[in-house]
PDB file of N, CA, C and O in Angstrom:
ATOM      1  N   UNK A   9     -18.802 -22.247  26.333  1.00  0.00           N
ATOM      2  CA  UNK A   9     -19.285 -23.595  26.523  1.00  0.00           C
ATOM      3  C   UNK A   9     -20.193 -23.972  25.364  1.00  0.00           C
ATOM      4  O   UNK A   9     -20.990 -23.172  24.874  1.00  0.00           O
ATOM      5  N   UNK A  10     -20.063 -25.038  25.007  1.00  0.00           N
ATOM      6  CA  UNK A  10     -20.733 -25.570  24.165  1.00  0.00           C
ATOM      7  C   UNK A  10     -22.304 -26.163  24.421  1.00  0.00           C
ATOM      8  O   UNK A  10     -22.438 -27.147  25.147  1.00  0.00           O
ATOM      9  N   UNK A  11     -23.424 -25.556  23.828  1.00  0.00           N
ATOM     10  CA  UNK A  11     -24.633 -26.354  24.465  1.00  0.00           C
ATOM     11  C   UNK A  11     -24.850 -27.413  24.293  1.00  0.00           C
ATOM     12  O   UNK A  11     -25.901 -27.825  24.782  1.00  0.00           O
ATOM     13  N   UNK A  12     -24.138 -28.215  23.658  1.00  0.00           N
ATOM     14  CA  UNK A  12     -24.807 -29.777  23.673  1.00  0.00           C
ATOM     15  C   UNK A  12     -23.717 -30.491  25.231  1.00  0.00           C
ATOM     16  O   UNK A  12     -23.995 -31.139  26.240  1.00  0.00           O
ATOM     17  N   UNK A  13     -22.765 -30.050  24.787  1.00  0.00           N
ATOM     18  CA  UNK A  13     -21.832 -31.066  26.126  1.00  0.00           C
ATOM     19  C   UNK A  13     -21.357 -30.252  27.084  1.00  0.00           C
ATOM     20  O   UNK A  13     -20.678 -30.815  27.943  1.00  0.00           O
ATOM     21  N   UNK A  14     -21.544 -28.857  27.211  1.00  0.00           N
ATOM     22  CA  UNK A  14     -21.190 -28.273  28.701  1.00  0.00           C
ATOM     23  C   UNK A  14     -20.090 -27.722  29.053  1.00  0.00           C
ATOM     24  O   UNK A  14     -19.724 -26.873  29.867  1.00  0.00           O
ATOM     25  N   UNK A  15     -19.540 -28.532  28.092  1.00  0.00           N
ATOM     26  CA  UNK A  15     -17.910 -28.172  28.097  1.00  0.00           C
ATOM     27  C   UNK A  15     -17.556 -26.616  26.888  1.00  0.00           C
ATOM     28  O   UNK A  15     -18.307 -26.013  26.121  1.00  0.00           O
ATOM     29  N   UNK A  16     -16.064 -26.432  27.231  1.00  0.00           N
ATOM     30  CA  UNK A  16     -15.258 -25.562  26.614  1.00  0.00           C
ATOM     31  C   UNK A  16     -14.996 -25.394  25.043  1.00  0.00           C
ATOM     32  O   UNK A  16     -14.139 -26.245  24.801  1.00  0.00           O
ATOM     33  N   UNK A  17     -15.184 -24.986  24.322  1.00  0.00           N
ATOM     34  CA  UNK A  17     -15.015 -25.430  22.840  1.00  0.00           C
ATOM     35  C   UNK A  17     -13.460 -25.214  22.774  1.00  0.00           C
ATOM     36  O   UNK A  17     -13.011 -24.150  23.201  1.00  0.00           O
ATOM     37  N   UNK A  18     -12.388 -26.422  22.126  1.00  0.00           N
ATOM     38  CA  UNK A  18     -11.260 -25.807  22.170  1.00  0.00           C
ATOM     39  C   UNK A  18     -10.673 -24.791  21.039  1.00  0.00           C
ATOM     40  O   UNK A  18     -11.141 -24.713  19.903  1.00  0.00           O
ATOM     41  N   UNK A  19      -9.709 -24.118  21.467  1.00  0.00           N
ATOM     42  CA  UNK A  19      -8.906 -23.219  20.229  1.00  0.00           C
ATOM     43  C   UNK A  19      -8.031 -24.006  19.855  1.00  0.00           C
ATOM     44  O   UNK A  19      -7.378 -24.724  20.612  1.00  0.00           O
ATOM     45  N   UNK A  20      -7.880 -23.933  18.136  1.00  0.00           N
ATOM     46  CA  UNK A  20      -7.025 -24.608  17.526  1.00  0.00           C
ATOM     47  C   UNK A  20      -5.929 -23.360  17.397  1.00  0.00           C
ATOM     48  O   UNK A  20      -6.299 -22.252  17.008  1.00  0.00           O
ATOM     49  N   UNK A  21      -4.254 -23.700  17.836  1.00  0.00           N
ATOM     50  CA  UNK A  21      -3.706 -22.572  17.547  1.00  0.00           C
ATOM     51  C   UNK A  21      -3.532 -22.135  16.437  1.00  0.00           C
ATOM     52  O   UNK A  21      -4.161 -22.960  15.773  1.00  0.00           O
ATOM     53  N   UNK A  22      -2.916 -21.052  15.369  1.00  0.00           N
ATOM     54  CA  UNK A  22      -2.776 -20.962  14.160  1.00  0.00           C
ATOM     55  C   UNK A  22      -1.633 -20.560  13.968  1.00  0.00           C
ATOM     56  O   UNK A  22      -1.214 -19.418  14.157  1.00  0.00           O
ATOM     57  N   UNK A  23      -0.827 -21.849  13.423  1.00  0.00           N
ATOM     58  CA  UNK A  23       0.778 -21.755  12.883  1.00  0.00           C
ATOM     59  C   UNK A  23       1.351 -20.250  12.375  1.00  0.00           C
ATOM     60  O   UNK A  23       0.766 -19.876  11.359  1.00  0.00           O
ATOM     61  N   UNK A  24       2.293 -19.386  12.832  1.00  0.00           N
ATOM     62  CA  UNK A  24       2.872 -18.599  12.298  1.00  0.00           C
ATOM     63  C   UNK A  24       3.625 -18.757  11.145  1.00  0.00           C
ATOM     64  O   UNK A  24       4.277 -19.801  11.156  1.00  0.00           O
ATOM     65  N   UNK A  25       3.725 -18.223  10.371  1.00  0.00           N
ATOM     66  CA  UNK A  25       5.055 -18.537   8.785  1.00  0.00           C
ATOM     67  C   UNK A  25       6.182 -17.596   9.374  1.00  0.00           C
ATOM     68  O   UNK A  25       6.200 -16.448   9.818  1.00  0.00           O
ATOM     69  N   UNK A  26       7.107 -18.587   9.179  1.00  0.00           N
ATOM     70  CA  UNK A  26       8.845 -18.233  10.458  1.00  0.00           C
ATOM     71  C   UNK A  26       9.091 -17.079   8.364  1.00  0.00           C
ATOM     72  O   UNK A  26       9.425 -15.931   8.657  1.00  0.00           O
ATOM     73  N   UNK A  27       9.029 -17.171   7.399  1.00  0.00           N
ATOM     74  CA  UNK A  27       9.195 -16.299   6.324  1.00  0.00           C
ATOM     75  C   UNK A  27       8.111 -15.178   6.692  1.00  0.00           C
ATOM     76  O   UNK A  27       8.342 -14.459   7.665  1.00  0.00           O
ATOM     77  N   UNK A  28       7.319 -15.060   6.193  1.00  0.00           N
ATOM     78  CA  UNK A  28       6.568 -13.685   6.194  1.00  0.00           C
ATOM     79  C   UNK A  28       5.988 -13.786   7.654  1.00  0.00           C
ATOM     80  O   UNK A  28       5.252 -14.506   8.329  1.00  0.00           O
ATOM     81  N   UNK A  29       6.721 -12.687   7.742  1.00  0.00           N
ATOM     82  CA  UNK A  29       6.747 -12.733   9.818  1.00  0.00           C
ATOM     83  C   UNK A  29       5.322 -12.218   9.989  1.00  0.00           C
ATOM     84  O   UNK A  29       4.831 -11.672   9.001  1.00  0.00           O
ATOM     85  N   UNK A  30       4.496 -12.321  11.231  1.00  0.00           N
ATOM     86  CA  UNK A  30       3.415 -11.977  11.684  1.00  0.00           C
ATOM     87  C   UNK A  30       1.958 -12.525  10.960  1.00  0.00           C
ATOM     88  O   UNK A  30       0.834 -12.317  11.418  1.00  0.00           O
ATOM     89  N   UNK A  31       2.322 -13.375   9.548  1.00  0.00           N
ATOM     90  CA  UNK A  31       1.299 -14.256   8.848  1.00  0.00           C
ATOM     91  C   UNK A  31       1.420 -15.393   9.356  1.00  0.00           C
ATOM     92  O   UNK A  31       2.389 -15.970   9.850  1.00  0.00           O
ATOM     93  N   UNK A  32      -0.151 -15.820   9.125  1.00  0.00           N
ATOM     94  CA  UNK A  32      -0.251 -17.227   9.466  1.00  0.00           C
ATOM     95  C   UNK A  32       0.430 -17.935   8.441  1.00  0.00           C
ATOM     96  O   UNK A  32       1.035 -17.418   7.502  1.00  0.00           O
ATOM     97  N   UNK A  33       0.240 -19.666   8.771  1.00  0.00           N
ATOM     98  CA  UNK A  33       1.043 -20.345   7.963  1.00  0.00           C
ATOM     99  C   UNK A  33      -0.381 -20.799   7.088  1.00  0.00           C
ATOM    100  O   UNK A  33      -1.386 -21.371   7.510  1.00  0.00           O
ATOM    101  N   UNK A  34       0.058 -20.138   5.216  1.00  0.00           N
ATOM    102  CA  UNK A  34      -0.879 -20.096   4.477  1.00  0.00           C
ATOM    103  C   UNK A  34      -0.832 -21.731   3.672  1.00  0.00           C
ATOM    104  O   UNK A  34      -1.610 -21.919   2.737  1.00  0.00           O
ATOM    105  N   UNK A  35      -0.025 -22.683   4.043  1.00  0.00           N
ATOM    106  CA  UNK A  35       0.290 -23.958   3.574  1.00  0.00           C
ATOM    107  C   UNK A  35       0.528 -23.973   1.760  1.00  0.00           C
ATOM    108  O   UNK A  35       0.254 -24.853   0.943  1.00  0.00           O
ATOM    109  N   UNK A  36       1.122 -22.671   1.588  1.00  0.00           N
ATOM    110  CA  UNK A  36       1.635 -22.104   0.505  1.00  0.00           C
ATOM    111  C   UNK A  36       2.473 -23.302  -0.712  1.00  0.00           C
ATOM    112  O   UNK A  36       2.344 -23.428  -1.930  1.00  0.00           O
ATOM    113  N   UNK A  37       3.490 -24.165   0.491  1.00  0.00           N
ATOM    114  CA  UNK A  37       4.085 -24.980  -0.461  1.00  0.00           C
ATOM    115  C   UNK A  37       3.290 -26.330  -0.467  1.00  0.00           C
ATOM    116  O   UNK A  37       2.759 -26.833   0.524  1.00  0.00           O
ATOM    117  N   UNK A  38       3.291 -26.792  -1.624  1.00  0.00           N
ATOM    118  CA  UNK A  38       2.475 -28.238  -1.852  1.00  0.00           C
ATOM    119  C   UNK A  38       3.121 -29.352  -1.175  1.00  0.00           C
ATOM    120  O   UNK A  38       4.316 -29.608  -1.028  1.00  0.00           O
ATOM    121  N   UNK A  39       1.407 -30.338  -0.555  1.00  0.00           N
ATOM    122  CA  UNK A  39       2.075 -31.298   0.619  1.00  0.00           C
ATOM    123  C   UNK A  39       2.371 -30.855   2.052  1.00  0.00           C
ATOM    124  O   UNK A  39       2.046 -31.627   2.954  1.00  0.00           O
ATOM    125  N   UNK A  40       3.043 -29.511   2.400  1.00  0.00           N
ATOM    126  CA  UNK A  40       3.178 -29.142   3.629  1.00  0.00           C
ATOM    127  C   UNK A  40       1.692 -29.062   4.522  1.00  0.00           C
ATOM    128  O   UNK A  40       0.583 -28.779   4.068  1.00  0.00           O
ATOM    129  N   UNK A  41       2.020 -29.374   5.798  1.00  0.00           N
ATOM    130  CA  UNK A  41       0.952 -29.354   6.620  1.00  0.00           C
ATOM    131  C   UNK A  41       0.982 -28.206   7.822  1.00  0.00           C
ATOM    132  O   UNK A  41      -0.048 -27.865   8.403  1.00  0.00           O
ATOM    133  N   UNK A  42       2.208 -27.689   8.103  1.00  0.00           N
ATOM    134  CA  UNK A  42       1.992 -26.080   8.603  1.00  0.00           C
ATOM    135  C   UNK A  42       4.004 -26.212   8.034  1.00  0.00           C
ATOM    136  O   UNK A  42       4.608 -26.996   7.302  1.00  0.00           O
ATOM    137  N   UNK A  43       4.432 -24.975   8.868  1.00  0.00           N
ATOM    138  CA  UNK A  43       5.761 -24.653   8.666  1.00  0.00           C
ATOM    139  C   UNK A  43       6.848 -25.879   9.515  1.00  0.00           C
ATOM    140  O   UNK A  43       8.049 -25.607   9.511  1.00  0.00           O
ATOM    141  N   UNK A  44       6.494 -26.906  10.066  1.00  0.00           N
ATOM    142  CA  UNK A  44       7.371 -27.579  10.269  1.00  0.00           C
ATOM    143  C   UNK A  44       7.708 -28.924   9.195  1.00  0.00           C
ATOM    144  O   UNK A  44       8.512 -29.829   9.415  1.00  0.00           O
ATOM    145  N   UNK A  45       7.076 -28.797   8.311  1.00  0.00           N
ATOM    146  CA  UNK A  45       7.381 -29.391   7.104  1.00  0.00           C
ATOM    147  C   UNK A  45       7.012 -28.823   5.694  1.00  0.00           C
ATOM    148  O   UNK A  45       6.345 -29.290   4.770  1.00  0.00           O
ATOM    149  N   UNK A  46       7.864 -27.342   5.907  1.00  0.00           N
ATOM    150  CA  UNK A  46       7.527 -26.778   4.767  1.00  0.00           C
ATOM    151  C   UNK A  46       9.147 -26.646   4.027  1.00  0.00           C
ATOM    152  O   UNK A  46      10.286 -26.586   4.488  1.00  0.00           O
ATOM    153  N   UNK A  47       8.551 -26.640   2.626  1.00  0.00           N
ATOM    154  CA  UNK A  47      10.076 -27.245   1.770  1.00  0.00           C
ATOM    155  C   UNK A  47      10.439 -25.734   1.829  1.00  0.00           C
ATOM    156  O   UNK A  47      11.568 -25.542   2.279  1.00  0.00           O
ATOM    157  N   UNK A  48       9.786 -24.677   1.500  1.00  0.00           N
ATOM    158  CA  UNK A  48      10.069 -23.494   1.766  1.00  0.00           C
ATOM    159  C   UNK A  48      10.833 -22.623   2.724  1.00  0.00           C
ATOM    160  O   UNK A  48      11.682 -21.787   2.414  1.00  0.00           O
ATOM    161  N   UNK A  49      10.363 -22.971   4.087  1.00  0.00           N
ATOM    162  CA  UNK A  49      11.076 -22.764   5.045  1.00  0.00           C
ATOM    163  C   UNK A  49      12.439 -23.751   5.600  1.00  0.00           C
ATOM    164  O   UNK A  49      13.507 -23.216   5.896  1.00  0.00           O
ATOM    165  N   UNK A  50      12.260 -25.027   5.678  1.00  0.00           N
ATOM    166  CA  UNK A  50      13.704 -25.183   5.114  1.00  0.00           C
ATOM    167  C   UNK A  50      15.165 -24.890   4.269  1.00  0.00           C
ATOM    168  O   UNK A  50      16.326 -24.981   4.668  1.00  0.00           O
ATOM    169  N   UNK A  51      14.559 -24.459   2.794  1.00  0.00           N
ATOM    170  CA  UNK A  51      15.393 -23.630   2.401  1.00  0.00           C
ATOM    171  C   UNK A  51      15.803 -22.393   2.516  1.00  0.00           C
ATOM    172  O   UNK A  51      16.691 -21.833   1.873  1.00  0.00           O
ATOM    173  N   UNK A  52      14.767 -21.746   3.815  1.00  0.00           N
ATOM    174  CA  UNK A  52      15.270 -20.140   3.737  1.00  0.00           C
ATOM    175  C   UNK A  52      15.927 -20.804   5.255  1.00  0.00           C
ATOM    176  O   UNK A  52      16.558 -19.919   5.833  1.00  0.00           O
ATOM    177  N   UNK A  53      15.931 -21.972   5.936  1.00  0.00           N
ATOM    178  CA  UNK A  53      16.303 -21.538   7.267  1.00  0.00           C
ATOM    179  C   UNK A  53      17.664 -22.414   7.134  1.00  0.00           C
ATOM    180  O   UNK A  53      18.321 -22.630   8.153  1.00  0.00           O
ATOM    181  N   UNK A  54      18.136 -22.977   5.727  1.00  0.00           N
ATOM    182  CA  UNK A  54      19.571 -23.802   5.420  1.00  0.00           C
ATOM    183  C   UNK A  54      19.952 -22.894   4.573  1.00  0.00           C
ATOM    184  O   UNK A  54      20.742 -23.504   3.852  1.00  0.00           O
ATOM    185  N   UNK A  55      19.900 -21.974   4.256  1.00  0.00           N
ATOM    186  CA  UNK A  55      20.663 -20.645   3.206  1.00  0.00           C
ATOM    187  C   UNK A  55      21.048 -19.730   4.155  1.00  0.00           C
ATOM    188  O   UNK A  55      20.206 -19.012   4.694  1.00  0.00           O
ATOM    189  N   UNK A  56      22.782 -19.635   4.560  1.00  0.00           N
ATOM    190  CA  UNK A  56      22.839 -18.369   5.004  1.00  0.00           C
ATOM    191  C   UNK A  56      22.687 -16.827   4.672  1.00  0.00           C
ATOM    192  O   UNK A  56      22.619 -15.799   5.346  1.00  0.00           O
ATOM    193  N   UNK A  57      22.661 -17.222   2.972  1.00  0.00           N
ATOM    194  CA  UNK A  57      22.467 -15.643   2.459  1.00  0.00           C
ATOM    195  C   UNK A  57      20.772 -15.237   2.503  1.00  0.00           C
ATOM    196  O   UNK A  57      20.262 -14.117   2.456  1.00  0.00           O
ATOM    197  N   UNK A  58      20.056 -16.711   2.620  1.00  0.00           N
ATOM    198  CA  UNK A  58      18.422 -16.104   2.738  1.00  0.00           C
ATOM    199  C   UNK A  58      18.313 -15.313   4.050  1.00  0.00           C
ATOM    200  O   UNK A  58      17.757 -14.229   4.226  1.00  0.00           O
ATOM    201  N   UNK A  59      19.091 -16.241   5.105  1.00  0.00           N
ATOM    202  CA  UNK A  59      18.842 -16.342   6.497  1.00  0.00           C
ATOM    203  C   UNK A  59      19.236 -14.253   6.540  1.00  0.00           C
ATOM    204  O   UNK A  59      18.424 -13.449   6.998  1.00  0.00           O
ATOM    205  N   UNK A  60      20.276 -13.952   6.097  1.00  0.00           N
ATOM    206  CA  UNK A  60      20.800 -12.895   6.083  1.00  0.00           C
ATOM    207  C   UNK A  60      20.053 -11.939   5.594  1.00  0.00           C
ATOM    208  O   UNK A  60      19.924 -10.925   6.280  1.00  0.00           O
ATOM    209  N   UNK A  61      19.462 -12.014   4.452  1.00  0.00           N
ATOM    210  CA  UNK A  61      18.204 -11.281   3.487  1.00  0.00           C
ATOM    211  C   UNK A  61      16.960 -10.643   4.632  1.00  0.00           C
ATOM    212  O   UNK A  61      16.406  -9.622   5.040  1.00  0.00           O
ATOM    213  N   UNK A  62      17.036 -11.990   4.744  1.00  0.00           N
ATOM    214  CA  UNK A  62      16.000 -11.976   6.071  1.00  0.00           C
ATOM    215  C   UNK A  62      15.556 -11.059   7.308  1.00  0.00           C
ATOM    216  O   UNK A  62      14.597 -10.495   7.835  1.00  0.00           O
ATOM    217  N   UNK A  63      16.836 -11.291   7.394  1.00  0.00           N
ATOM    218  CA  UNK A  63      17.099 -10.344   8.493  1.00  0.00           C
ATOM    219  C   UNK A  63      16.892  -8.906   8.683  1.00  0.00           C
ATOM    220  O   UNK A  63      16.406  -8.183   9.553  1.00  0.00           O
ATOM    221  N   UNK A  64      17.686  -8.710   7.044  1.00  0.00           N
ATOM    222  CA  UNK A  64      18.036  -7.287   7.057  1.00  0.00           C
ATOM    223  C   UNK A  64      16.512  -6.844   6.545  1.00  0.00           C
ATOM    224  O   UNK A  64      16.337  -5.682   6.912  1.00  0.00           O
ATOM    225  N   UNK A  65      15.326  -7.357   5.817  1.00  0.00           N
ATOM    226  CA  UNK A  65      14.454  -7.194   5.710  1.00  0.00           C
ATOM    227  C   UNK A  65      13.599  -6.874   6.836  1.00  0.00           C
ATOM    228  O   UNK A  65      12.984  -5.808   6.863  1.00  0.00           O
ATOM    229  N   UNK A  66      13.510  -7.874   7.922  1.00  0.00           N
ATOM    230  CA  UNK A  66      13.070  -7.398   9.316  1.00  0.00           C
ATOM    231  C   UNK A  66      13.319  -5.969  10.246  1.00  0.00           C
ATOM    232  O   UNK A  66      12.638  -5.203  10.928  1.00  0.00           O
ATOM    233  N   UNK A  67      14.804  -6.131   9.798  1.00  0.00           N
ATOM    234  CA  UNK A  67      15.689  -4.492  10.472  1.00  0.00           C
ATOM    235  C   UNK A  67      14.770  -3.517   9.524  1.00  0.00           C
ATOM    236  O   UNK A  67      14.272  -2.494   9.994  1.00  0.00           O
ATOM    237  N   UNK A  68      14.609  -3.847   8.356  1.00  0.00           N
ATOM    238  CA  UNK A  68      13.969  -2.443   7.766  1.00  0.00           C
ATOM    239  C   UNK A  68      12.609  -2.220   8.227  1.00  0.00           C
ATOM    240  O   UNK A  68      12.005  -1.163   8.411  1.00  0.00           O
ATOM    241  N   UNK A  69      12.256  -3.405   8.374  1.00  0.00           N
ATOM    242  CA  UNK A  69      10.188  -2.866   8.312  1.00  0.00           C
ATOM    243  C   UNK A  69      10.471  -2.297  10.024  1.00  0.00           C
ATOM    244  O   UNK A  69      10.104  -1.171  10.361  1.00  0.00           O
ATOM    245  N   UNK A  70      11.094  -3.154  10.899  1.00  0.00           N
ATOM    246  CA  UNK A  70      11.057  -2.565  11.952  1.00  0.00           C
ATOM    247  C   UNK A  70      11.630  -0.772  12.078  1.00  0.00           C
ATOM    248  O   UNK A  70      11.264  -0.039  12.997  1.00  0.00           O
ATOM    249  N   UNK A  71      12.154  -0.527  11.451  1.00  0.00           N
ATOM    250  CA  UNK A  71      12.895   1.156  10.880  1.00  0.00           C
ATOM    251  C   UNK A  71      11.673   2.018  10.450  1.00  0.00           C
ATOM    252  O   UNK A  71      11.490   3.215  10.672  1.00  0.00           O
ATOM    253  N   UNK A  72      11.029   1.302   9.908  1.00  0.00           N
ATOM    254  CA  UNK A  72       9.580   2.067   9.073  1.00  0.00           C
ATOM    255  C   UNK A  72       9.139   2.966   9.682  1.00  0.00           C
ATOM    256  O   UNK A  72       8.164   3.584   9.254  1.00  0.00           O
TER     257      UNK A  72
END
């Protein structure tokens, strides 16, 4: 609670980056305001060979 008004202080959530899995969204590309308008993640999520990269990158760290 907050001492001046009594109330709850709220949590702001913190955007995940759908690319570097388990990071926040570092607003890396210029202009973007989290990952739903990032020029970045658009192009990895309209490339099937990124989309694929991707993947197999995930399969590995999870292998680690």
């Amino acid at each position: 609670m907050t001492p001046s008004t009594g109330q709850r202080a709220r949590r702001v959530p913190t955007p995940k980056c759908p690319i570097r899995d388990g990071e926040p969204c570092s607003l890396c590309f210029p202009g973007a305001t989290g990952p739903q308008d990032c020029g970045l993640v658009y192009l990895v999520q309209s490339d099937d060979e990124l989309l694929e990269l991707k993947a197999e990158m995930k399969a590995a760290r999870k292998g680690e």
